[in-house]
Amino acid sequence: MNLGEMLLSAWTAIRSNKLRSFLTMLGILIGVSAIITIVALGQGGQAAVIATIESPRLQNTIQILPKETLEPGLPQPDQILSFSDQDFQLARQFSGVEDVYYTLYGQATVASDGRVVNAELDAGPQYLNEIAHFTVVQGRMFTDADVLAHRRVVLLSPSLAEKLFTGAPRVGQTVQIGGQPLQVIGIAAPAQFNLLGSFLGTDYVYMPATTCRDLFPWWSISEMDVEVKPGIDKVDLGNRIVTALNIRVHDSNAFEESTRFYAGLEQTIGQVTRILTLVIGSIAGIALVVGGVGVMNIMLVSVTERTQEIGIRVSLGATQRVILLQFLIESVLITLIGGVLGVLLGVMGSLVLRAVTGLPTTVSGWAIAVSLVFSTFIGLVCGIYPANKAARLNPIDALRYE
Amino acid sequence: MIELSGVTKRYRSGEEWLTVLDDIHLTVAAGEFVSIMGPSGSGKSTLMHILGCLDVPTSGSYRLFGRPIERLSAQELARVRNQEIGFVFQNFHLLPRMTAQKNVELPMMYAGVPRRERHRRALELLGQVGLADRAHHLPNELSGGQKQRVAIARALANRPALLLADEPTGALDSATGQEIIDLFLSLNADGMTVVLITHDPDVARRARRIVRIQDGRLVTGAGEEGRP
Ligand SMILES: Nc1ncnc2c1ncn2[C@@H]1O[C@H](COP(=O)(O)OP(=O)(O)O)[C@@H](O)[C@H]1O
Ligand SMILES: [Mg+2]
């Protein structure tokens, strides 16, 4: 009797009792789908966090920070905390530099017609939308002319506009920030999933960096962003600018390039999500083992129920090996089918999660492979004892069994 | 073909030993048709299980085709059951979830007969027992007599030299029972050795030779009663 025939016969046995076979594989199915979904969620979350740190625009950007922000401990009294205009001028002189800009970030109260709302303020260059992840849904983005002229223009997030104004049109209205009137030139929706946004709420104000400096001159410019031209060695250029800033302007080791800092941050985030995935994954693994115990239980019942069948097969010339393999293959097939269904359910689950949370959940082939191998393994381990019991049945007892 | 000498089978029940077969001496030659007759509980089935290599004697020796059975490995015994012996049981013992054809194919499957050949032979055998049109029926869609014919077709699948039947008419009405015995007789006429176990004297009488068993012992001088 070859393997193909044994598989077919096992499949027939599984099919002839569909409900029981399904209930038997349910534990495996749930365990596997949980593992697939959790791993997908973990990887998606990690990808989302990294994407927030590393948007495409930031890929060719050098971030230069006062040294103190990169190192733990209290700042020295003579430490530089904020960049000056002189620093920016120096950086712009380097060849290979596309643009030098800065962003400001803080909290501000936005008022209109007696209503006051606390919001997150994001200020930067005319391409702030690419850095802070938002899309203009109504009106327009501020331009480089707005930035150069320190124009008093803002964009509001939809929820903030909702809170400030009762009716349309909202574009063209005036709001008060820092005691100054500003014109609303557009409505801008933050990206659907923004990890920081989900902690900080959804009320945002966006404006040119120059305007923000006028309103809040005491906010420090704690980061200088240098966008390099394509093909330029970003790390090398970054080091040269930092050296120039330190020696020529500040005469100390006041600045540092942040690639190292972000790489470390990414690594930490990766580690945290990996540990989380591992912990939740092990819980799902326990569910799998419990499922395996269920399979073993049903297989034992099945051997008892089919005692007579076993006796008949033995009388027709089945060897112990054939009987053993018959039950073992049946058990493996049950857990493997459970595993495959679990993978399908897990993939669906992660697609649903992606639609609901906006997290870029990614089902890894690795997780699928491990799940399938593991469920086969469970089928083998939990099937071997019942199969062995079946093979060792005394054929006479089996034939007398009514 | 069959040589039993001093075969004894005992079962232990608590403190007591129960002797089910007691010092059996029996020889069956190739081509014979033997009835083993005795009342219920006399040890007939136990004897058949030993003859069929499904069970081993407590003491004594059993030679089948000249080979001492107690020396064969489990693997070799399985081969003997598969190739050399055909079993027919009182309760048919068909596998309920398989069609008649699949049931007949089963011994050939264990023998490694290729699929096509298996199909062909199963249909041929079912034709021989008059069930060509029932090949795709499940056992519970067949009458008792039809089930027993399927069981006989299955027993013949690998062309065994010995057919062992344990009360094959026990679950059938007498007319159907007669038909089944007719089938055995015609198989025997074609050269098959048949050992038929029964408690029914009318059935036993149709064999050429009758062996009586009582309380696990063969009753001597009872070999001449069968039909001439
Ligand atoms: N496994 C066993 N353990 C104990 N006693 C048994 C066992 N198998 C059969 N017997 C006993 O052996 C006797 C003969 O049984 P059996 O061969 O089935 O008789 P028959 O087929 O002639 O009716 C019965 O009394 C039965 O109870
Ligand atoms: Mg009996």
XYZ file of C-alpha atoms and ligand atoms in Angstrom:
658
model
C 0.000 0.000 0.000
C 1.696 3.185 -1.102
C 1.610 6.638 0.471
C -0.828 8.066 -2.071
C -3.367 5.377 -1.279
C -2.905 5.901 2.442
C -3.435 9.625 2.026
C -6.562 9.007 -0.006
C -7.888 6.564 2.560
C -7.121 8.999 5.405
C -8.868 11.769 3.474
C -11.914 9.497 3.035
C -11.966 8.800 6.774
C -11.747 12.523 7.573
C -14.476 13.381 5.110
C -16.810 10.664 6.280
C -17.103 12.444 9.624
C -16.896 16.090 8.637
C -18.214 17.740 11.772
C -16.024 15.762 14.117
C -12.955 16.271 11.930
C -13.631 19.992 11.883
C -14.075 20.190 15.651
C -10.890 18.184 16.065
C -8.879 20.598 13.965
C -10.496 23.697 15.498
C -7.854 24.105 18.210
C -5.059 23.998 15.646
C -6.992 26.295 13.339
C -7.475 28.952 16.014
C -3.887 28.678 17.263
C -2.393 29.037 13.797
C -4.636 31.904 12.740
C -3.784 33.713 15.984
C -0.058 33.288 15.343
C -0.306 34.481 11.741
C -2.346 37.527 12.718
C -0.172 38.468 15.679
C 3.064 38.192 13.720
C 1.542 40.208 10.870
C 0.401 42.841 13.342
C 3.808 42.979 15.017
C 5.656 43.367 11.748
C 3.135 45.912 10.498
C 3.464 47.950 13.673
C 7.234 47.921 13.414
C 7.089 48.973 9.766
C 4.706 51.802 10.663
C 6.981 53.117 13.395
C 10.024 52.995 11.160
C 8.148 54.653 8.300
C 7.215 57.512 10.636
C 10.859 58.065 11.490
C 12.097 57.506 8.006
C 9.773 59.099 5.440
C 11.105 59.099 1.849
C 11.998 62.743 2.086
C 14.032 62.088 5.212
C 16.029 59.367 3.460
C 18.306 61.962 1.907
C 18.191 64.348 4.810
C 20.855 64.882 7.429
C 19.520 65.808 10.826
C 21.914 67.835 12.913
C 21.135 68.298 16.560
C 22.778 70.050 19.493
C 24.918 67.372 21.055
C 23.118 67.511 24.335
C 19.830 66.238 22.882
C 21.528 63.043 21.771
C 23.132 62.327 25.085
C 21.499 61.637 28.388
C 22.066 63.917 31.327
C 21.540 67.568 32.046
C 22.800 70.168 29.518
C 25.995 72.009 30.351
C 25.484 75.725 31.094
C 27.462 76.735 28.004
C 25.766 74.172 25.765
C 24.046 75.361 22.594
C 20.338 74.536 22.630
C 19.107 76.320 19.555
C 20.476 76.925 16.068
C 21.156 80.463 14.938
C 20.766 82.112 11.517
C 24.533 82.003 11.219
C 24.480 78.211 11.519
C 21.983 77.943 8.696
C 23.983 80.247 6.444
C 27.096 78.172 6.988
C 25.357 74.912 6.154
C 23.860 76.345 2.939
C 27.326 77.125 1.593
C 28.319 73.473 1.274
C 28.163 72.047 -2.230
C 25.824 69.060 -2.497
C 23.284 70.722 -0.239
C 19.826 70.965 -1.784
C 18.129 72.826 1.001
C 18.505 73.526 4.680
C 15.380 73.841 6.739
C 14.069 73.409 10.222
C 10.818 72.348 11.752
C 9.169 73.573 14.921
C 6.815 71.581 16.980
C 4.801 72.468 20.013
C 1.416 73.101 21.538
C -0.632 76.165 20.890
C -4.062 77.484 21.705
C -6.145 78.276 18.671
C -9.050 80.656 19.122
C -11.846 81.786 16.894
C -14.868 83.793 17.828
C -14.684 82.925 21.511
C -13.906 79.236 20.995
C -10.539 78.044 22.242
C -8.952 74.701 21.362
C -5.560 73.259 22.306
C -3.793 71.864 19.249
C -0.470 70.489 18.084
C 1.449 73.022 16.058
C 3.682 71.788 13.241
C 5.744 74.374 11.390
C 8.286 73.902 8.647
C 9.180 74.465 4.981
C 6.722 74.468 2.075
C 7.019 70.686 1.836
C 6.103 70.147 5.469
C 3.313 67.840 4.291
C 5.927 65.290 3.200
C 7.729 65.434 6.526
C 4.793 65.606 8.912
C 2.577 63.295 6.821
C -0.574 65.163 5.938
C -2.576 65.816 2.822
C -4.305 69.050 1.902
C -7.950 68.187 1.365
C -9.284 71.696 0.841
C -7.705 75.038 0.013
C -3.955 75.089 -0.577
C -0.600 74.374 1.024
C 1.607 77.322 1.950
C 4.310 78.126 -0.608
C 7.966 79.101 -0.419
C 6.774 82.694 -0.917
C 4.620 82.349 2.205
C 7.631 80.994 4.067
C 9.990 83.756 2.863
C 7.480 86.504 3.614
C 6.598 85.154 7.083
C 2.951 85.222 5.995
C 0.358 84.661 8.678
C -1.284 81.627 7.090
C -2.311 78.281 8.616
C -3.819 74.962 7.700
C -6.089 73.199 10.167
C -6.837 69.529 10.579
C -10.506 68.675 9.859
C -11.343 67.913 13.499
C -9.875 71.194 14.636
C -11.767 73.148 11.968
C -14.901 71.350 13.102
C -14.377 72.516 16.680
C -13.607 76.110 15.737
C -16.206 76.905 13.116
C -19.830 75.945 12.950
C -20.439 76.158 9.219
C -18.621 76.192 5.903
C -16.652 77.851 4.413
C -13.786 77.337 6.799
C -11.057 78.291 4.350
C -10.623 82.040 4.406
C -11.647 82.438 8.026
C -9.363 83.905 10.630
C -8.029 82.256 13.798
C -5.992 83.665 16.685
C -2.754 81.967 17.668
C -0.373 83.520 20.179
C -2.538 86.607 20.173
C -2.070 87.176 16.444
C -4.635 86.782 13.658
C -3.844 84.193 10.998
C -5.729 83.308 7.840
C -6.876 79.738 7.248
C -5.710 78.838 3.733
C -6.473 75.121 3.799
C -7.678 72.018 5.570
C -5.085 69.272 5.964
C -5.786 65.719 7.084
C -2.999 63.929 8.985
C -2.020 60.564 7.463
C -4.536 57.834 8.294
C -2.169 56.070 10.594
C 0.304 58.096 12.535
C 1.618 56.377 15.593
C 2.459 59.591 17.396
C -0.827 61.108 16.258
C -2.772 58.352 17.868
C -1.258 59.376 21.214
C -1.430 63.099 20.734
C -4.919 63.500 19.343
C -5.964 64.739 15.952
C -6.128 68.521 16.330
C -3.325 69.962 14.238
C -2.233 73.388 12.995
C 0.327 73.658 10.200
C 2.141 76.893 9.307
C 5.393 78.205 7.777
C 8.383 77.873 10.101
C 9.163 81.586 9.763
C 5.671 82.555 10.860
C 5.937 80.247 13.843
C 9.222 81.858 14.901
C 7.537 85.257 14.808
C 4.718 84.013 17.028
C 6.880 82.000 19.410
C 10.415 83.463 19.336
C 11.300 81.599 22.519
C 10.865 78.136 20.921
C 14.305 76.752 20.249
C 15.335 75.410 16.854
C 16.598 72.129 18.124
C 17.152 70.454 14.790
C 18.747 71.493 11.519
C 17.656 69.445 8.527
C 20.014 69.352 5.570
C 18.576 67.842 2.420
C 21.344 66.594 0.160
C 21.370 66.411 -3.636
C 20.951 62.938 -5.146
C 24.178 60.902 -5.298
C 25.852 62.760 -2.465
C 27.360 60.767 0.411
C 25.054 61.910 3.150
C 27.118 60.727 6.110
C 30.322 62.331 4.814
C 28.642 65.649 4.047
C 26.929 65.553 7.432
C 30.244 65.072 9.197
C 31.838 67.943 7.309
C 29.006 70.315 8.135
C 29.044 69.295 11.783
C 32.802 69.794 11.967
C 32.510 73.241 10.347
C 29.716 74.247 12.711
C 31.670 73.112 15.731
C 34.989 74.666 14.807
C 34.118 77.774 12.850
C 31.012 78.989 14.606
C 30.852 77.549 18.081
C 34.403 76.553 18.882
C 33.236 73.426 20.698
C 31.710 70.023 20.120
C 28.211 71.382 20.206
C 26.571 69.528 17.302
C 26.194 66.035 16.152
C 24.741 64.295 13.153
C 21.841 62.066 14.130
C 22.010 59.072 11.794
C 23.538 57.046 14.590
C 20.865 58.114 17.007
C 18.014 57.148 14.685
C 19.616 53.823 13.782
C 19.759 53.031 17.485
C 16.152 54.093 17.941
C 15.039 51.866 15.081
C 16.885 48.962 16.591
C 15.244 49.486 19.963
C 11.795 49.679 18.379
C 12.570 46.494 16.446
C 13.603 44.776 19.645
C 10.508 45.844 21.543
C 8.129 44.647 18.822
C 10.073 41.413 18.453
C 9.781 40.692 22.157
C 6.079 41.550 22.134
C 5.501 39.334 19.101
C 7.423 36.545 20.778
C 5.435 36.787 24.022
C 2.014 36.866 22.343
C 3.215 34.272 19.864
C 4.118 31.890 22.681
C 0.643 32.283 24.125
C -0.754 31.299 20.729
C 1.752 28.428 20.697
C 0.266 27.179 23.964
C -3.145 27.312 22.290
C -1.668 25.106 19.554
C -0.429 22.581 22.073
C -3.856 22.511 23.713
C -5.294 21.945 20.233
C -2.871 19.054 19.826
C -4.094 17.473 23.058
C -7.618 17.707 21.609
C -6.466 15.925 18.470
C -4.886 13.176 20.541
C -8.048 12.765 22.590
C -10.271 12.423 19.516
C -7.809 10.048 17.846
C -7.906 7.810 20.933
C -11.698 7.786 20.856
C -11.557 7.068 17.161
C -9.236 4.090 17.657
C -11.636 2.636 20.241
C -14.607 3.218 17.975
C -12.908 1.645 15.025
C -11.602 -1.398 16.875
C -13.667 -3.700 14.688
C -12.498 -1.971 11.512
C -8.917 -2.530 12.645
C -9.619 -6.229 13.268
C -11.147 -6.611 9.816
C -8.200 -4.899 8.185
C -5.767 -7.128 10.055
C -7.702 -10.248 8.981
C -7.392 -9.053 5.378
C -3.631 -8.800 5.648
C -2.871 -5.304 6.960
C 0.476 -5.232 8.755
C 1.015 -3.369 12.028
C 2.993 -0.814 10.063
C 0.092 -0.137 7.710
C -2.373 0.285 10.583
C 0.051 2.587 12.404
C 0.597 4.695 9.310
C -3.127 4.840 8.598
C -3.889 6.496 11.929
C -0.749 8.607 11.934
C -1.450 9.992 8.471
C -5.015 10.687 9.480
C -3.864 12.655 12.508
C -1.242 14.606 10.547
C -3.723 15.327 7.786
C -6.219 16.679 10.330
C -3.694 19.024 11.938
C -2.262 20.041 8.576
C -5.692 20.900 7.185
C -6.353 22.758 10.437
C -3.054 24.583 9.885
C -3.881 25.510 6.285
C -7.336 26.770 7.266
C -5.698 28.639 10.154
C -3.281 30.328 7.750
C -6.183 31.363 5.498
C -8.103 32.729 8.473
C -4.972 34.473 9.779
C -4.340 36.135 6.412
C -7.951 37.290 6.295
C -7.665 38.484 9.886
C -4.599 40.564 9.144
C -6.240 42.043 6.030
C -9.228 43.024 8.148
C -6.895 44.525 10.774
C -5.110 46.458 8.065
C -8.405 47.869 6.843
C -9.536 48.767 10.370
C -6.343 50.140 11.930
C -4.472 51.255 8.833
C -1.396 49.399 10.091
C 0.558 47.941 7.178
C 0.201 44.360 8.479
C 2.481 42.021 6.575
C 1.910 38.261 6.569
C 5.355 36.736 6.383
C 6.042 33.528 4.460
C 8.229 32.629 7.380
C 5.286 32.669 9.823
C 3.217 30.573 7.406
C 5.988 28.017 6.974
C 6.612 27.738 10.720
C 2.879 27.361 11.408
C 2.488 24.580 8.855
C 5.595 22.748 10.001
C 4.493 23.087 13.606
C 0.969 21.808 12.958
C 2.370 18.814 11.064
C 4.669 18.200 13.992
C 1.743 18.342 16.433
C -0.152 15.852 14.265
C 2.812 13.500 14.402
C 3.427 13.834 18.132
C -0.229 13.604 19.136
C -1.003 10.889 16.594
C 1.807 8.517 17.418
C 0.362 7.205 20.676
C -3.181 6.489 19.351
C -1.738 5.040 16.122
C 0.571 2.805 18.079
C -2.338 1.680 20.203
C -4.319 0.843 17.059
C -1.438 -1.125 15.547
C -1.007 -3.179 18.711
C -4.649 -4.174 19.073
C -5.097 -7.903 19.283
C -7.016 -8.768 16.089
C -9.187 -11.298 17.943
C -10.349 -8.754 20.503
C -10.865 -6.378 17.632
C -13.024 -8.835 15.709
C -15.086 -9.804 18.759
C -15.650 -6.178 19.683
C -19.288 -5.289 19.070
C -2.519 -28.422 4.030
C -3.639 -27.943 7.639
C -2.009 -29.958 10.389
C -3.006 -29.301 13.999
C -1.452 -31.510 16.635
C -2.161 -31.233 20.326
C -3.471 -27.681 19.989
C -4.726 -26.269 23.257
C -6.062 -22.795 24.006
C -6.609 -21.586 27.532
C -7.867 -18.303 28.885
C -7.290 -17.136 32.380
C -10.337 -15.862 34.220
C -9.384 -14.737 37.700
C -7.808 -17.662 39.541
C -9.165 -20.261 37.153
C -7.834 -21.332 33.778
C -10.534 -21.860 31.181
C -9.671 -24.455 28.543
C -11.402 -23.417 25.323
C -9.592 -25.830 22.989
C -8.300 -29.100 24.409
C -5.713 -31.245 22.610
C -7.012 -30.805 19.070
C -5.598 -33.026 16.342
C -6.905 -32.188 12.894
C -5.608 -32.623 9.378
C -7.225 -31.045 6.334
C -5.918 -31.915 2.873
C -5.878 -29.552 -0.090
C -9.187 -29.506 -1.988
C -11.261 -30.723 0.980
C -14.570 -29.240 2.131
C -14.787 -29.671 5.902
C -17.546 -28.616 8.250
C -16.701 -28.001 11.862
C -19.912 -28.344 13.803
C -20.668 -27.810 17.432
C -22.948 -25.931 19.804
C -22.443 -22.319 20.713
C -19.488 -21.757 23.019
C -17.792 -25.006 22.062
C -14.697 -23.187 20.761
C -15.401 -23.116 17.009
C -14.493 -19.466 16.499
C -11.396 -19.821 18.623
C -10.336 -22.716 16.418
C -10.959 -20.711 13.281
C -8.903 -17.788 14.569
C -6.008 -20.154 15.118
C -6.445 -21.708 11.684
C -6.536 -18.204 10.205
C -3.308 -17.131 11.924
C -5.190 -14.453 13.847
C -4.449 -16.136 17.159
C -1.830 -18.521 18.513
C -2.364 -21.726 20.514
C -1.343 -21.870 24.177
C 0.400 -25.152 23.381
C 0.618 -27.634 20.530
C 1.703 -27.033 16.976
C 0.047 -25.760 13.833
C 1.542 -26.299 10.397
C 0.013 -24.574 7.415
C 1.327 -25.564 3.978
C 3.987 -27.437 5.882
C 5.280 -24.362 7.743
C 5.152 -24.162 11.535
C 3.096 -21.026 12.158
C 4.634 -20.243 15.547
C 7.956 -19.556 13.809
C 6.574 -16.866 11.485
C 7.104 -13.181 12.204
C 4.180 -10.756 12.490
C 5.007 -9.499 9.005
C 4.958 -13.031 7.547
C 1.683 -13.826 9.321
C 0.128 -10.723 7.767
C 1.275 -11.968 4.375
C -0.244 -15.411 5.000
C -3.596 -13.807 5.964
C -3.402 -11.596 2.924
C -2.343 -14.117 0.290
C -3.206 -17.613 1.397
C -6.356 -17.367 3.488
C -9.769 -15.887 2.770
C -12.064 -15.095 5.714
C -15.851 -15.007 5.755
C -17.534 -13.968 9.011
C -21.011 -14.378 10.426
C -21.579 -10.620 10.596
C -20.009 -10.022 7.176
C -17.507 -7.545 8.627
C -17.621 -5.237 5.640
C -16.185 -1.755 6.195
C -19.341 0.351 6.396
C -18.031 3.508 4.722
C -16.676 1.745 1.656
C -18.596 0.600 -1.400
C -18.800 -3.100 -2.259
C -16.070 -2.619 -4.831
C -13.742 -0.833 -2.386
C -14.285 -3.576 0.182
C -13.297 -6.200 -2.365
C -10.250 -4.148 -3.345
C -8.947 -3.892 0.216
C -6.928 -7.153 0.377
C -5.464 -6.341 -3.044
C -4.513 -2.904 -1.776
C -2.567 -4.473 1.079
C -0.972 -6.814 -1.469
C 0.179 -3.852 -3.548
C -1.892 -4.699 -6.630
C -1.976 -1.690 -8.978
C -5.147 0.401 -9.041
C -6.442 -0.511 -12.483
C -5.880 -4.210 -11.926
C -7.645 -3.921 -8.563
C -10.687 -2.274 -10.121
C -10.860 -4.858 -12.853
C -10.531 -7.840 -10.536
C -13.011 -6.442 -7.979
C -15.651 -6.028 -10.693
C -14.890 -9.488 -12.024
C -15.287 -11.038 -8.563
C -18.509 -9.156 -7.872
C -19.759 -10.469 -11.223
C -18.862 -14.002 -10.126
C -20.975 -13.736 -6.974
C -23.831 -12.177 -8.979
C -23.437 -8.562 -7.788
C -22.057 -6.849 -10.885
C -24.753 -4.168 -10.569
C -24.093 -3.499 -6.872
C -20.418 -2.539 -7.107
C -20.986 1.063 -6.014
C -23.421 0.345 -3.208
C -22.511 0.855 0.420
C -22.967 -2.171 2.723
C -26.063 -0.674 4.382
C -27.709 -0.507 0.955
C -27.365 -4.283 0.539
C -29.383 -7.242 1.913
C -27.757 -9.779 4.241
C -27.219 -12.298 1.456
C -25.719 -9.646 -0.796
C -23.398 -8.484 1.980
C -22.184 -12.028 2.493
C -21.540 -12.357 -1.260
C -19.460 -9.183 -1.158
C -17.556 -10.663 1.805
C -16.937 -13.855 -0.185
C -15.769 -11.886 -3.205
C -13.395 -10.012 -0.874
C -12.117 -13.276 0.621
C -11.299 -14.516 -2.890
C -9.553 -11.340 -4.011
C -5.957 -12.519 -3.743
C -6.772 -16.088 -4.934
C -6.153 -17.780 -1.551
C -5.771 -21.553 -1.301
C -7.864 -21.763 1.879
C -11.273 -20.309 2.628
C -12.302 -20.084 6.305
C -15.953 -19.315 7.007
C -17.258 -18.786 10.547
C -21.014 -19.361 10.578
C -21.468 -17.617 7.218
C -25.180 -18.421 7.181
C -25.791 -17.532 10.821
C -27.283 -14.139 10.050
C -29.228 -15.231 6.962
C -32.602 -16.872 6.366
C -32.382 -20.521 5.354
C -33.007 -20.041 1.612
C -30.313 -17.362 1.342
C -28.077 -19.519 3.519
C -28.478 -22.384 1.047
C -27.406 -20.106 -1.804
C -24.274 -19.123 0.068
C -23.424 -22.771 0.749
C -23.986 -23.487 -2.964
C -21.450 -20.801 -3.706
C -18.921 -22.441 -1.377
C -19.580 -25.832 -2.979
C -18.939 -24.512 -6.456
C -15.741 -22.823 -5.277
C -14.686 -26.131 -3.755
C -15.496 -27.890 -7.007
C -12.995 -25.520 -8.654
C -10.300 -26.680 -6.212
C -10.642 -24.327 -3.246
C -10.082 -25.835 0.199
C -13.000 -24.798 2.433
C -13.352 -24.988 6.195
C -16.900 -24.117 7.176
C -17.881 -23.558 10.782
C -21.487 -23.883 11.789
C -23.804 -24.963 14.553
C -26.530 -25.849 12.036
C -26.617 -29.610 11.194
C -28.464 -28.938 7.900
C -25.632 -26.695 6.784
C -22.925 -29.040 8.051
C -24.440 -32.007 6.293
C -23.702 -30.504 2.882
C -19.965 -30.844 3.417
C -18.048 -33.911 2.342
C -16.587 -34.254 5.831
C -17.926 -33.165 9.197
C -15.847 -32.651 12.321
C -17.729 -32.306 15.581
C -16.488 -30.210 18.444
C -17.849 -30.244 21.966
C -16.460 -28.320 24.951
C -13.248 -27.674 23.067
C -12.612 -31.300 22.131
C -13.045 -32.975 18.776
C -15.521 -35.834 18.971
C -13.884 -38.851 17.388
C -15.386 -41.167 14.786
C -17.501 -38.466 13.264
C -15.797 -38.138 9.915
C -18.162 -40.197 7.765
C -21.488 -38.397 8.057
C -21.254 -35.971 5.166
C -22.706 -36.328 1.776
C -21.095 -39.110 -0.230
N -10.713 -13.646 25.098
C -11.385 -14.592 25.810
N -11.262 -14.633 27.141
C -11.932 -15.546 27.860
N -12.758 -16.456 27.334
C -12.931 -16.457 25.983
C -12.248 -15.523 25.164
N -12.601 -15.759 23.883
C -13.483 -16.797 23.938
N -13.676 -17.202 25.187
C -14.519 -18.300 25.600
O -14.211 -19.449 24.842
C -15.363 -20.210 24.613
C -15.483 -20.506 23.121
O -15.757 -19.391 22.436
P -15.966 -19.418 20.858
O -14.725 -19.991 20.258
O -16.344 -18.069 20.415
O -17.180 -20.445 20.707
P -18.156 -20.675 19.469
O -17.628 -19.900 18.331
O -18.132 -22.138 19.279
O -19.491 -20.204 19.914
C -16.544 -19.410 25.130
O -16.929 -19.954 26.359
C -15.970 -18.042 25.334
O -16.578 -17.399 26.418
Mg -18.479 -18.394 17.174
